[in-house]
């Protein structure tokens, strides 16, 4: 950590995540010569090895692309790759703050060619598909639908963005840090003479989120100014950066194991791995790590690791808090569906609130990109015999049912091969129900499950492995009894009773609702059935039945009949949805539902917050495939587990919060606004385990703050616990501002010295921002 006194800088308005701190040019009129290729200094792109790539060079020159938002809104705008290779500047009709004129390569979810977005399918008919592309972003940012002047220019952007994204993904943490600091260096060099005055160095320090005392900063500056001309250049700048990026806490740790020769031999590295509690630690493993992460070829030949190699290792995925072995599918996927937590979305079609927000097929695409495996289709009567999807009796826009089914076909299995459940909330009459069934069959084809997999055991739920690449329909199934006209009267799904009306009114609706045999025939393994009771009765629960409960009812069952609810969820699926009173599409905490074994805990994926952080953390593991095996206590038929009475503490978690590195600057437009970071560690699990502890705050240092503080937790049900690491900007007069977070299951948290790679509110990487901690997990 940089030492020396720090000055207090007050006032930190809320601002965009870290990546919005990279340099952005001022708004330039289209006629300006600067709108073409910018300054010649391309050090950042050189480091990426892409300066000679023709597509990237074309992007650096810029293109006038037509932005398409509606049938009549087609506006030509200038788009140009920045010299950092990480961001794209774009023109606006009304100039705004520089950070509002850029988007970042690392925030791109996908680049699609042709008319492959809802927007271009609806509004892009005037443009040839070969000239069109769509940039889809992570989080809530809308798609960018563009048309280039020519097909070749469109391909330049498609290929160029693909190369930049691939290079960015391939960069290790040390390369990202080097790239990051040189981008700021280029920005701070105000006269672009490749020399840094003390004033420019001070500007650089503020940009990277540190407010250093002038005397200390000048002393550091002069120690590097070997030419004694009040300018740093070449090797002097690199020396200053090395001093700035020093990690004293890592140097101390390294020297503890390396001894006087200041290099780690393979046996010394093995000792470190054993102290870390690394599974499979061996001399061969230590030798392999040296060959993988050591940068010095001479040291590598002698099976030695230098400080640089040690830092490379600790900053790699193998040195991260998340167990790298858990990032692929590692769990048993051959158990019944009831034995898994399944990532689930509520009102999937919405991109905003459930009162007046737009509906979009893109919302389904985004949900699948986040690992969602159960999506909701709120189906209503539409014109021309075509069913539509929207939030009934509200001002939300409407989309065609068939378009959603096509989005399922095209995107459901892009990231995960495991089954998708379509949760139908059916408000249609018999004719349009038949149309729904026809669309499902013709569009999905063999993807759709239309009959049981094992005729010898039709009531048994198959496993995710057996259902790979298949789509299940959740809806009402016709019972044996028929009404006079041959149609079967159907219960209305409980999820349609979102305001939980009086039982009498609900019963009246049940008597008037019908369902078509064509749609009923598609409900094979997920038959929607009201939950009458948890106890044994004349009609025992069947594995193929699914009950939908409001968050209120699920909480009530958990608190009043904990073990009975746990046992119920061992036998059949339970879907939980938010109360209809959440008009702004806010979420509830999913943890309480997971505690009792509910599988389909449905959240509003379009609403960021700690609830979605928990959901992302729960499904971060097992290859992010959307299925996570429930703990043994939630799968054993004779389990006595009750989340309200989990028993005595069994595990002690100790987290020593050491340092942070390169935290995002929260207000890119205010150079003097520096964060005062604190770290909070939260436990989300059974009620008795839920807790939060936090460090003190560090004044005016988001670059390399140091805490060295220990936080401890006692856990009764560690197998259900999620650990959430949160960094906030402390404020004495208002609520703290969010800086970054990372959430993961305790069972996937590795012990020892670990880096935690922080994420933004919408789940995007804040690289190179990290926390450095020491973790210890002890059984009591």
Short mmCIF file of C-alpha atoms in Angstrom, two decimals, residues 244-727:
data_model
loop_
_atom_site.label_atom_id
_atom_site.label_comp_id
_atom_site.label_asym_id
_atom_site.label_seq_id
_atom_site.Cartn_x
_atom_site.Cartn_y
_atom_site.Cartn_z
CA UNK A 244 2.83 2.77 -7.80
CA UNK A 245 1.70 -0.81 -8.43
CA UNK A 246 3.82 -2.41 -5.71
CA UNK A 247 1.99 -4.87 -3.46
CA UNK A 248 3.84 -4.79 -0.10
CA UNK A 249 1.47 -7.37 1.40
CA UNK A 250 2.29 -9.83 -1.41
CA UNK A 251 6.00 -9.11 -1.11
CA UNK A 252 5.85 -9.88 2.63
CA UNK A 253 3.97 -13.11 1.95
CA UNK A 254 6.43 -14.10 -0.78
CA UNK A 255 9.48 -13.42 1.38
CA UNK A 256 7.98 -15.45 4.22
CA UNK A 257 8.35 -18.56 2.07
CA UNK A 258 11.26 -17.67 -0.25
CA UNK A 259 13.87 -16.78 2.36
CA UNK A 260 17.00 -14.72 1.64
CA UNK A 261 17.44 -15.68 -2.03
CA UNK A 262 14.08 -14.01 -2.86
CA UNK A 263 12.92 -16.78 -5.21
CA UNK A 264 10.61 -19.72 -4.51
CA UNK A 265 11.90 -23.20 -5.19
CA UNK A 266 9.34 -25.90 -6.01
CA UNK A 267 9.51 -27.33 -2.43
CA UNK A 268 8.99 -23.83 -0.99
CA UNK A 269 6.02 -23.25 -3.26
CA UNK A 270 4.66 -26.64 -2.19
CA UNK A 271 4.87 -25.53 1.45
CA UNK A 272 2.81 -22.45 0.56
CA UNK A 273 0.22 -24.59 -1.26
CA UNK A 274 -0.07 -26.92 1.73
CA UNK A 275 -0.55 -23.98 4.10
CA UNK A 276 -3.25 -22.70 1.71
CA UNK A 277 -5.09 -26.00 2.11
CA UNK A 278 -4.88 -26.71 -1.63
CA UNK A 279 -6.35 -30.07 -2.58
CA UNK A 280 -3.88 -32.20 -4.50
CA UNK A 281 -0.84 -30.17 -3.42
CA UNK A 282 2.31 -32.00 -4.51
CA UNK A 283 5.80 -31.27 -5.76
CA UNK A 284 4.65 -32.01 -9.31
CA UNK A 285 1.81 -29.53 -8.88
CA UNK A 286 4.22 -26.85 -7.64
CA UNK A 287 6.49 -27.47 -10.64
CA UNK A 288 3.50 -27.19 -12.98
CA UNK A 289 2.50 -23.82 -11.47
CA UNK A 290 6.05 -22.50 -11.99
CA UNK A 291 5.94 -23.52 -15.64
CA UNK A 292 2.51 -21.90 -16.06
CA UNK A 293 2.93 -18.56 -14.28
CA UNK A 294 6.63 -17.71 -14.08
CA UNK A 295 7.57 -14.94 -16.53
CA UNK A 296 11.36 -15.19 -16.32
CA UNK A 297 12.62 -17.95 -18.62
CA UNK A 298 15.84 -18.48 -16.68
CA UNK A 299 13.96 -18.91 -13.41
CA UNK A 300 11.52 -21.26 -15.13
CA UNK A 301 14.36 -23.44 -16.43
CA UNK A 302 15.69 -23.77 -12.87
CA UNK A 303 12.17 -24.48 -11.50
CA UNK A 304 12.14 -21.23 -9.53
CA UNK A 305 9.35 -18.69 -9.11
CA UNK A 306 10.05 -14.96 -8.78
CA UNK A 307 7.81 -12.38 -7.10
CA UNK A 308 6.28 -11.53 -10.50
CA UNK A 309 5.40 -15.18 -11.13
CA UNK A 310 3.97 -15.48 -7.62
CA UNK A 311 1.75 -12.44 -8.23
CA UNK A 312 0.68 -13.87 -11.60
CA UNK A 313 -0.40 -17.08 -9.86
CA UNK A 314 -2.33 -15.34 -7.09
CA UNK A 315 -4.11 -13.09 -9.60
CA UNK A 316 -5.08 -16.02 -11.83
CA UNK A 317 -8.33 -18.03 -11.56
CA UNK A 318 -6.35 -20.65 -9.62
CA UNK A 319 -5.57 -18.02 -6.99
CA UNK A 320 -9.12 -16.70 -6.81
CA UNK A 321 -11.62 -17.17 -3.99
CA UNK A 322 -13.90 -19.25 -6.22
CA UNK A 323 -12.78 -22.87 -6.49
CA UNK A 324 -11.73 -23.22 -10.14
CA UNK A 325 -12.86 -26.87 -10.10
CA UNK A 326 -16.42 -25.66 -9.49
CA UNK A 327 -16.52 -23.42 -12.57
CA UNK A 328 -17.32 -26.40 -14.82
CA UNK A 329 -20.12 -28.94 -14.41
CA UNK A 330 -18.84 -31.05 -11.52
CA UNK A 331 -22.02 -32.21 -9.76
CA UNK A 332 -24.03 -35.39 -10.32
CA UNK A 333 -26.57 -34.48 -13.04
CA UNK A 334 -28.35 -37.87 -13.02
CA UNK A 335 -30.69 -37.24 -10.10
CA UNK A 336 -34.41 -36.30 -10.42
CA UNK A 337 -35.23 -32.65 -11.19
CA UNK A 338 -36.59 -32.21 -7.66
CA UNK A 339 -33.05 -32.58 -6.28
CA UNK A 340 -31.79 -29.37 -7.90
CA UNK A 341 -32.10 -25.65 -7.42
CA UNK A 342 -33.12 -24.37 -10.88
CA UNK A 343 -32.46 -20.79 -11.99
CA UNK A 344 -35.90 -19.27 -12.61
CA UNK A 345 -37.33 -16.01 -13.92
CA UNK A 346 -40.62 -14.25 -13.15
CA UNK A 347 -42.40 -12.15 -15.79
CA UNK A 348 -39.47 -12.97 -18.07
CA UNK A 349 -40.89 -10.93 -20.95
CA UNK A 350 -40.53 -7.61 -19.08
CA UNK A 351 -37.53 -5.32 -19.43
CA UNK A 352 -38.74 -2.90 -16.74
CA UNK A 353 -41.65 -2.57 -14.28
CA UNK A 354 -44.78 -4.71 -14.48
CA UNK A 355 -47.10 -1.70 -14.78
CA UNK A 356 -45.99 0.11 -17.91
CA UNK A 357 -42.67 -1.36 -18.98
CA UNK A 358 -41.96 -2.80 -22.43
CA UNK A 359 -42.23 -6.52 -23.19
CA UNK A 360 -39.56 -8.01 -25.43
CA UNK A 361 -38.28 -11.32 -26.73
CA UNK A 362 -34.81 -9.92 -25.95
CA UNK A 363 -35.64 -10.29 -22.26
CA UNK A 364 -35.76 -14.07 -22.79
CA UNK A 365 -32.43 -13.99 -24.63
CA UNK A 366 -30.87 -12.09 -21.72
CA UNK A 367 -32.34 -14.45 -19.15
CA UNK A 368 -30.86 -17.45 -20.98
CA UNK A 369 -27.51 -15.61 -21.16
CA UNK A 370 -27.62 -15.40 -17.34
CA UNK A 371 -28.17 -19.14 -16.99
CA UNK A 372 -31.94 -19.07 -16.48
CA UNK A 373 -33.64 -22.45 -17.05
CA UNK A 374 -37.27 -21.69 -16.16
CA UNK A 375 -38.96 -18.77 -17.95
CA UNK A 376 -42.51 -17.47 -17.68
CA UNK A 377 -44.95 -16.90 -20.54
CA UNK A 378 -48.01 -14.83 -19.53
CA UNK A 379 -50.37 -15.75 -22.38
CA UNK A 380 -53.48 -13.76 -23.42
CA UNK A 381 -55.92 -13.65 -26.32
CA UNK A 382 -54.49 -11.70 -29.25
CA UNK A 383 -55.85 -10.36 -32.52
CA UNK A 384 -56.02 -12.51 -35.64
CA UNK A 385 -56.09 -15.73 -33.65
CA UNK A 386 -52.52 -15.21 -32.45
CA UNK A 387 -51.85 -15.48 -28.67
CA UNK A 388 -49.84 -12.63 -27.16
CA UNK A 389 -47.65 -12.24 -24.09
CA UNK A 390 -47.79 -9.29 -21.72
CA UNK A 391 -48.65 -8.44 -18.09
CA UNK A 392 -52.43 -8.54 -18.28
CA UNK A 393 -54.58 -5.50 -17.49
CA UNK A 394 -51.54 -3.17 -17.46
CA UNK A 395 -49.86 -0.80 -19.90
CA UNK A 396 -46.98 -3.15 -20.66
CA UNK A 397 -46.44 -3.69 -24.38
CA UNK A 398 -47.41 -6.93 -26.12
CA UNK A 399 -45.35 -9.49 -28.03
CA UNK A 400 -46.40 -12.55 -30.00
CA UNK A 401 -46.34 -15.95 -28.31
CA UNK A 402 -44.80 -17.52 -31.43
CA UNK A 403 -41.93 -14.98 -31.39
CA UNK A 404 -41.10 -15.95 -27.81
CA UNK A 405 -41.11 -19.65 -28.73
CA UNK A 406 -38.72 -18.87 -31.60
CA UNK A 407 -36.42 -17.04 -29.14
CA UNK A 408 -36.50 -20.14 -26.93
CA UNK A 409 -35.57 -22.34 -29.90
CA UNK A 410 -32.71 -20.06 -30.96
CA UNK A 411 -31.19 -19.13 -27.60
CA UNK A 412 -32.25 -21.53 -24.83
CA UNK A 413 -29.24 -23.83 -25.21
CA UNK A 414 -26.52 -21.40 -26.23
CA UNK A 415 -24.81 -21.47 -22.82
CA UNK A 416 -26.33 -24.47 -21.03
CA UNK A 417 -27.38 -27.85 -22.47
CA UNK A 418 -29.72 -28.66 -19.59
CA UNK A 419 -33.53 -28.56 -19.86
CA UNK A 420 -35.62 -25.41 -20.05
CA UNK A 421 -39.05 -25.20 -18.41
CA UNK A 422 -41.69 -22.96 -19.99
CA UNK A 423 -44.01 -21.85 -17.19
CA UNK A 424 -47.30 -21.02 -18.91
CA UNK A 425 -49.70 -18.61 -17.24
CA UNK A 426 -52.66 -19.30 -19.47
CA UNK A 427 -55.43 -16.72 -19.95
CA UNK A 428 -56.45 -17.81 -23.46
CA UNK A 429 -59.60 -19.40 -24.77
CA UNK A 430 -59.71 -22.86 -26.29
CA UNK A 431 -58.93 -21.80 -29.87
CA UNK A 432 -55.85 -19.79 -29.02
CA UNK A 433 -54.70 -22.49 -26.58
CA UNK A 434 -54.74 -24.83 -29.55
CA UNK A 435 -52.72 -22.23 -31.48
CA UNK A 436 -50.21 -22.14 -28.61
CA UNK A 437 -49.87 -25.92 -28.76
CA UNK A 438 -49.41 -25.78 -32.54
CA UNK A 439 -46.65 -23.16 -32.28
CA UNK A 440 -44.86 -25.14 -29.56
CA UNK A 441 -44.88 -28.31 -31.66
CA UNK A 442 -43.96 -26.79 -35.02
CA UNK A 443 -41.29 -24.33 -33.80
CA UNK A 444 -39.58 -26.46 -31.14
CA UNK A 445 -39.92 -29.80 -32.95
CA UNK A 446 -37.89 -32.54 -31.29
CA UNK A 447 -36.75 -30.17 -28.55
CA UNK A 448 -40.24 -30.38 -27.01
CA UNK A 449 -40.97 -33.18 -24.56
CA UNK A 450 -44.34 -34.62 -25.63
CA UNK A 451 -44.26 -38.02 -23.95
CA UNK A 452 -42.67 -39.67 -20.94
CA UNK A 453 -39.10 -40.88 -21.35
CA UNK A 454 -39.69 -44.10 -19.40
CA UNK A 455 -43.11 -45.65 -20.11
CA UNK A 456 -42.45 -48.27 -17.43
CA UNK A 457 -42.25 -45.55 -14.77
CA UNK A 458 -44.28 -42.59 -16.11
CA UNK A 459 -44.57 -40.77 -12.78
CA UNK A 460 -40.81 -40.65 -12.11
CA UNK A 461 -39.13 -37.33 -12.88
CA UNK A 462 -36.14 -37.65 -15.21
CA UNK A 463 -32.77 -36.06 -14.55
CA UNK A 464 -31.20 -32.96 -16.13
CA UNK A 465 -28.79 -35.28 -17.94
CA UNK A 466 -31.65 -37.27 -19.48
CA UNK A 467 -33.36 -34.05 -20.57
CA UNK A 468 -30.37 -32.34 -22.18
CA UNK A 469 -31.46 -30.05 -25.02
CA UNK A 470 -35.17 -30.57 -24.23
CA UNK A 471 -37.97 -28.14 -23.40
CA UNK A 472 -40.65 -28.94 -20.81
CA UNK A 473 -44.05 -27.25 -20.61
CA UNK A 474 -45.42 -26.41 -17.18
CA UNK A 475 -49.19 -25.98 -17.22
CA UNK A 476 -52.52 -27.59 -16.40
CA UNK A 477 -53.09 -31.24 -17.26
CA UNK A 478 -56.57 -32.52 -18.05
CA UNK A 479 -57.94 -34.81 -15.34
CA UNK A 480 -59.96 -37.89 -16.20
CA UNK A 481 -63.38 -36.34 -15.48
CA UNK A 482 -64.92 -34.46 -18.40
CA UNK A 483 -67.59 -31.81 -18.64
CA UNK A 484 -70.75 -32.22 -20.69
CA UNK A 485 -69.26 -30.74 -23.87
CA UNK A 486 -66.26 -33.04 -23.72
CA UNK A 487 -63.92 -30.29 -22.54
CA UNK A 488 -62.30 -30.57 -19.15
CA UNK A 489 -62.74 -27.87 -16.52
CA UNK A 490 -59.44 -26.71 -15.16
CA UNK A 491 -58.14 -25.16 -11.99
CA UNK A 492 -56.56 -21.80 -12.59
CA UNK A 493 -52.87 -21.79 -11.68
CA UNK A 494 -52.12 -20.29 -8.33
CA UNK A 495 -49.59 -17.99 -9.93
CA UNK A 496 -52.48 -16.22 -11.64
CA UNK A 497 -53.81 -15.30 -8.20
CA UNK A 498 -50.99 -12.89 -7.57
CA UNK A 499 -53.06 -10.67 -5.32
CA UNK A 500 -54.32 -13.75 -3.44
CA UNK A 501 -58.00 -12.99 -3.74
CA UNK A 502 -60.61 -14.48 -1.49
CA UNK A 503 -60.96 -18.25 -1.86
CA UNK A 504 -64.57 -17.91 -2.93
CA UNK A 505 -63.72 -15.59 -5.86
CA UNK A 506 -60.88 -17.87 -6.88
CA UNK A 507 -63.24 -20.83 -6.85
CA UNK A 508 -65.62 -19.03 -9.20
CA UNK A 509 -62.79 -18.48 -11.68
CA UNK A 510 -61.86 -22.14 -11.49
CA UNK A 511 -65.36 -23.15 -12.50
CA UNK A 512 -65.29 -20.99 -15.61
CA UNK A 513 -61.82 -21.82 -16.90
CA UNK A 514 -61.29 -24.42 -19.62
CA UNK A 515 -58.22 -25.95 -21.18
CA UNK A 516 -57.72 -27.47 -24.60
CA UNK A 517 -56.64 -31.12 -25.01
CA UNK A 518 -53.96 -30.00 -27.50
CA UNK A 519 -52.19 -27.88 -24.87
CA UNK A 520 -52.83 -30.38 -22.10
CA UNK A 521 -51.08 -33.07 -24.12
CA UNK A 522 -47.82 -31.08 -23.99
CA UNK A 523 -47.77 -31.06 -20.18
CA UNK A 524 -45.80 -34.21 -19.41
CA UNK A 525 -43.61 -33.73 -16.32
CA UNK A 526 -44.67 -30.34 -14.91
CA UNK A 527 -48.39 -30.48 -14.14
CA UNK A 528 -49.47 -27.29 -12.34
CA UNK A 529 -51.41 -28.29 -9.23
CA UNK A 530 -52.52 -26.17 -6.25
CA UNK A 531 -50.85 -27.07 -2.97
CA UNK A 532 -53.68 -28.15 -0.65
CA UNK A 533 -51.61 -29.39 2.30
CA UNK A 534 -48.18 -30.67 3.22
CA UNK A 535 -49.23 -33.57 5.36
CA UNK A 536 -50.15 -37.09 4.16
CA UNK A 537 -53.66 -37.29 2.72
CA UNK A 538 -55.89 -39.40 0.51
CA UNK A 539 -54.15 -37.99 -2.59
CA UNK A 540 -50.39 -38.22 -2.03
CA UNK A 541 -48.24 -35.75 -3.93
CA UNK A 542 -46.93 -36.92 -7.29
CA UNK A 543 -43.43 -36.15 -8.63
CA UNK A 544 -44.87 -34.69 -11.83
CA UNK A 545 -46.94 -32.10 -9.98
CA UNK A 546 -45.70 -28.52 -9.60
CA UNK A 547 -47.18 -26.05 -7.12
CA UNK A 548 -46.81 -22.30 -7.52
CA UNK A 549 -46.70 -20.25 -4.34
CA UNK A 550 -46.40 -16.55 -3.64
CA UNK A 551 -43.37 -15.48 -1.63
CA UNK A 552 -45.71 -14.81 1.32
CA UNK A 553 -47.16 -18.32 1.34
CA UNK A 554 -43.75 -19.94 0.87
CA UNK A 555 -42.32 -17.98 3.81
CA UNK A 556 -45.31 -18.96 5.95
CA UNK A 557 -44.83 -22.65 5.16
CA UNK A 558 -41.09 -22.42 5.86
CA UNK A 559 -41.65 -20.81 9.23
CA UNK A 560 -44.63 -22.86 10.37
CA UNK A 561 -43.95 -26.27 8.81
CA UNK A 562 -40.25 -26.22 8.06
CA UNK A 563 -39.41 -29.93 7.93
CA UNK A 564 -42.71 -30.89 6.29
CA UNK A 565 -42.09 -28.32 3.55
CA UNK A 566 -38.52 -29.62 3.11
CA UNK A 567 -39.86 -33.17 2.67
CA UNK A 568 -42.54 -31.99 0.27
CA UNK A 569 -39.85 -30.37 -1.89
CA UNK A 570 -37.93 -33.65 -2.01
CA UNK A 571 -40.87 -35.26 -3.85
CA UNK A 572 -42.11 -32.56 -6.22
CA UNK A 573 -41.21 -29.20 -7.70
CA UNK A 574 -42.27 -25.94 -6.09
CA UNK A 575 -42.21 -22.59 -7.87
CA UNK A 576 -42.15 -19.37 -5.84
CA UNK A 577 -42.98 -15.98 -7.38
CA UNK A 578 -42.92 -12.36 -6.12
CA UNK A 579 -46.05 -10.75 -4.71
CA UNK A 580 -48.10 -8.89 -7.28
CA UNK A 581 -47.89 -5.82 -5.05
CA UNK A 582 -44.29 -5.31 -6.18
CA UNK A 583 -45.33 -2.82 -8.85
CA UNK A 584 -41.76 -1.75 -9.67
CA UNK A 585 -40.74 -5.39 -10.22
CA UNK A 586 -38.66 -5.43 -7.02
CA UNK A 587 -37.40 -8.79 -5.79
CA UNK A 588 -37.52 -10.75 -2.55
CA UNK A 589 -34.56 -12.59 -1.06
CA UNK A 590 -34.46 -16.07 -2.61
CA UNK A 591 -32.42 -17.53 0.23
CA UNK A 592 -35.36 -18.28 2.52
CA UNK A 593 -37.00 -20.32 -0.24
CA UNK A 594 -33.82 -22.24 -0.98
CA UNK A 595 -33.49 -23.03 2.74
CA UNK A 596 -36.63 -25.17 2.51
CA UNK A 597 -35.63 -26.81 -0.78
CA UNK A 598 -37.86 -24.87 -3.21
CA UNK A 599 -36.40 -25.50 -6.65
CA UNK A 600 -37.93 -22.82 -8.90
CA UNK A 601 -37.41 -19.57 -7.00
CA UNK A 602 -38.47 -17.05 -9.63
CA UNK A 603 -37.02 -13.52 -9.62
CA UNK A 604 -37.36 -10.43 -11.80
CA UNK A 605 -34.13 -10.79 -13.77
CA UNK A 606 -34.48 -7.24 -15.12
CA UNK A 607 -34.15 -5.71 -11.62
CA UNK A 608 -30.57 -5.55 -10.24
CA UNK A 609 -29.92 -5.64 -6.51
CA UNK A 610 -28.61 -7.89 -3.79
CA UNK A 611 -31.37 -10.42 -4.51
CA UNK A 612 -30.09 -10.97 -8.04
CA UNK A 613 -26.52 -11.00 -6.67
CA UNK A 614 -27.55 -13.94 -4.48
CA UNK A 615 -29.17 -15.68 -7.43
CA UNK A 616 -26.04 -15.17 -9.55
CA UNK A 617 -23.90 -16.42 -6.65
CA UNK A 618 -26.02 -19.54 -6.15
CA UNK A 619 -25.75 -20.48 -9.83
CA UNK A 620 -22.17 -19.26 -10.31
CA UNK A 621 -20.92 -22.81 -9.87
CA UNK A 622 -21.48 -26.06 -11.79
CA UNK A 623 -20.57 -24.44 -15.08
CA UNK A 624 -23.25 -21.76 -14.61
CA UNK A 625 -25.58 -24.29 -16.23
CA UNK A 626 -28.62 -23.17 -14.23
CA UNK A 627 -28.86 -26.38 -12.16
CA UNK A 628 -27.22 -26.77 -8.73
CA UNK A 629 -27.59 -29.97 -6.71
CA UNK A 630 -29.33 -29.33 -3.40
CA UNK A 631 -27.45 -30.21 -0.18
CA UNK A 632 -27.91 -33.73 1.16
CA UNK A 633 -30.16 -32.53 4.00
CA UNK A 634 -32.67 -31.34 1.38
CA UNK A 635 -32.61 -34.59 -0.61
CA UNK A 636 -32.74 -37.42 1.95
CA UNK A 637 -36.27 -38.85 2.33
CA UNK A 638 -35.87 -39.24 6.11
CA UNK A 639 -34.29 -35.81 6.65
CA UNK A 640 -35.14 -34.06 9.91
CA UNK A 641 -33.71 -30.74 8.73
CA UNK A 642 -35.71 -27.65 9.63
CA UNK A 643 -34.30 -24.29 8.44
CA UNK A 644 -35.84 -22.59 11.47
CA UNK A 645 -34.07 -24.99 13.88
CA UNK A 646 -30.81 -25.99 12.20
CA UNK A 647 -29.01 -27.06 15.38
CA UNK A 648 -25.78 -25.79 17.01
CA UNK A 649 -22.93 -24.04 15.14
CA UNK A 650 -20.86 -26.47 13.08
CA UNK A 651 -18.50 -24.20 11.16
CA UNK A 652 -16.46 -21.06 11.86
CA UNK A 653 -15.64 -18.80 8.91
CA UNK A 654 -12.84 -16.29 9.45
CA UNK A 655 -12.12 -13.67 6.79
CA UNK A 656 -9.15 -11.36 7.14
CA UNK A 657 -9.72 -8.42 4.80
CA UNK A 658 -6.22 -7.33 3.79
CA UNK A 659 -6.24 -4.92 0.83
CA UNK A 660 -8.06 -3.85 -2.33
CA UNK A 661 -6.65 -2.95 -5.72
CA UNK A 662 -7.79 -0.47 -8.40
CA UNK A 663 -11.33 0.10 -7.16
CA UNK A 664 -13.57 1.92 -9.65
CA UNK A 665 -13.82 5.69 -9.46
CA UNK A 666 -17.47 6.49 -8.84
CA UNK A 667 -17.57 9.86 -10.57
CA UNK A 668 -15.52 9.93 -13.75
CA UNK A 669 -16.48 13.54 -14.41
CA UNK A 670 -15.10 14.82 -11.06
CA UNK A 671 -11.32 14.25 -10.84
CA UNK A 672 -11.15 15.19 -7.14
CA UNK A 673 -13.85 12.72 -6.09
CA UNK A 674 -12.00 9.79 -4.47
CA UNK A 675 -13.69 6.85 -2.76
CA UNK A 676 -13.38 6.09 0.97
CA UNK A 677 -13.80 2.30 0.75
CA UNK A 678 -15.00 -0.14 3.37
CA UNK A 679 -15.62 -3.88 2.99
CA UNK A 680 -18.66 -5.73 4.26
CA UNK A 681 -18.91 -9.51 4.37
CA UNK A 682 -22.44 -10.90 4.47
CA UNK A 683 -23.69 -14.42 5.19
CA UNK A 684 -27.00 -15.42 3.61
CA UNK A 685 -28.30 -18.77 4.81
CA UNK A 686 -30.73 -20.14 7.37
CA UNK A 687 -32.05 -17.33 9.64
CA UNK A 688 -29.69 -18.24 12.48
CA UNK A 689 -26.68 -17.88 10.16
CA UNK A 690 -27.57 -14.59 8.48
CA UNK A 691 -25.07 -11.94 9.55
CA UNK A 692 -22.94 -9.07 8.28
CA UNK A 693 -19.65 -7.63 9.49
CA UNK A 694 -17.68 -4.74 8.04
CA UNK A 695 -14.30 -3.08 8.23
CA UNK A 696 -13.60 0.55 8.97
CA UNK A 697 -13.23 2.85 5.97
CA UNK A 698 -10.00 4.11 4.42
CA UNK A 699 -9.86 7.81 3.56
CA UNK A 700 -9.33 8.88 -0.05
CA UNK A 701 -7.78 5.72 -1.47
CA UNK A 702 -9.52 3.51 -3.96
CA UNK A 703 -6.24 2.50 -5.58
CA UNK A 704 -4.64 0.30 -2.92
CA UNK A 705 -6.43 0.66 0.44
CA UNK A 706 -5.26 -1.47 3.35
CA UNK A 707 -7.40 -2.78 6.24
CA UNK A 708 -5.84 -5.89 7.81
CA UNK A 709 -9.07 -6.50 9.78
CA UNK A 710 -10.58 -9.85 10.75
CA UNK A 711 -14.28 -10.73 10.50
CA UNK A 712 -15.65 -13.99 11.95
CA UNK A 713 -18.92 -15.91 11.57
CA UNK A 714 -20.43 -19.01 13.20
CA UNK A 715 -22.56 -21.16 10.90
CA UNK A 716 -25.17 -23.82 11.67
CA UNK A 717 -26.01 -24.84 8.09
CA UNK A 718 -22.84 -24.06 6.08
CA UNK A 719 -24.01 -26.18 3.13
CA UNK A 720 -26.75 -23.59 2.41
CA UNK A 721 -24.73 -20.43 3.06
CA UNK A 722 -23.80 -17.84 0.47
CA UNK A 723 -20.95 -15.41 1.19
CA UNK A 724 -21.27 -11.90 -0.28
CA UNK A 725 -18.28 -9.56 -0.35
CA UNK A 726 -19.36 -5.92 -0.81
CA UNK A 727 -17.23 -2.79 -1.24
#
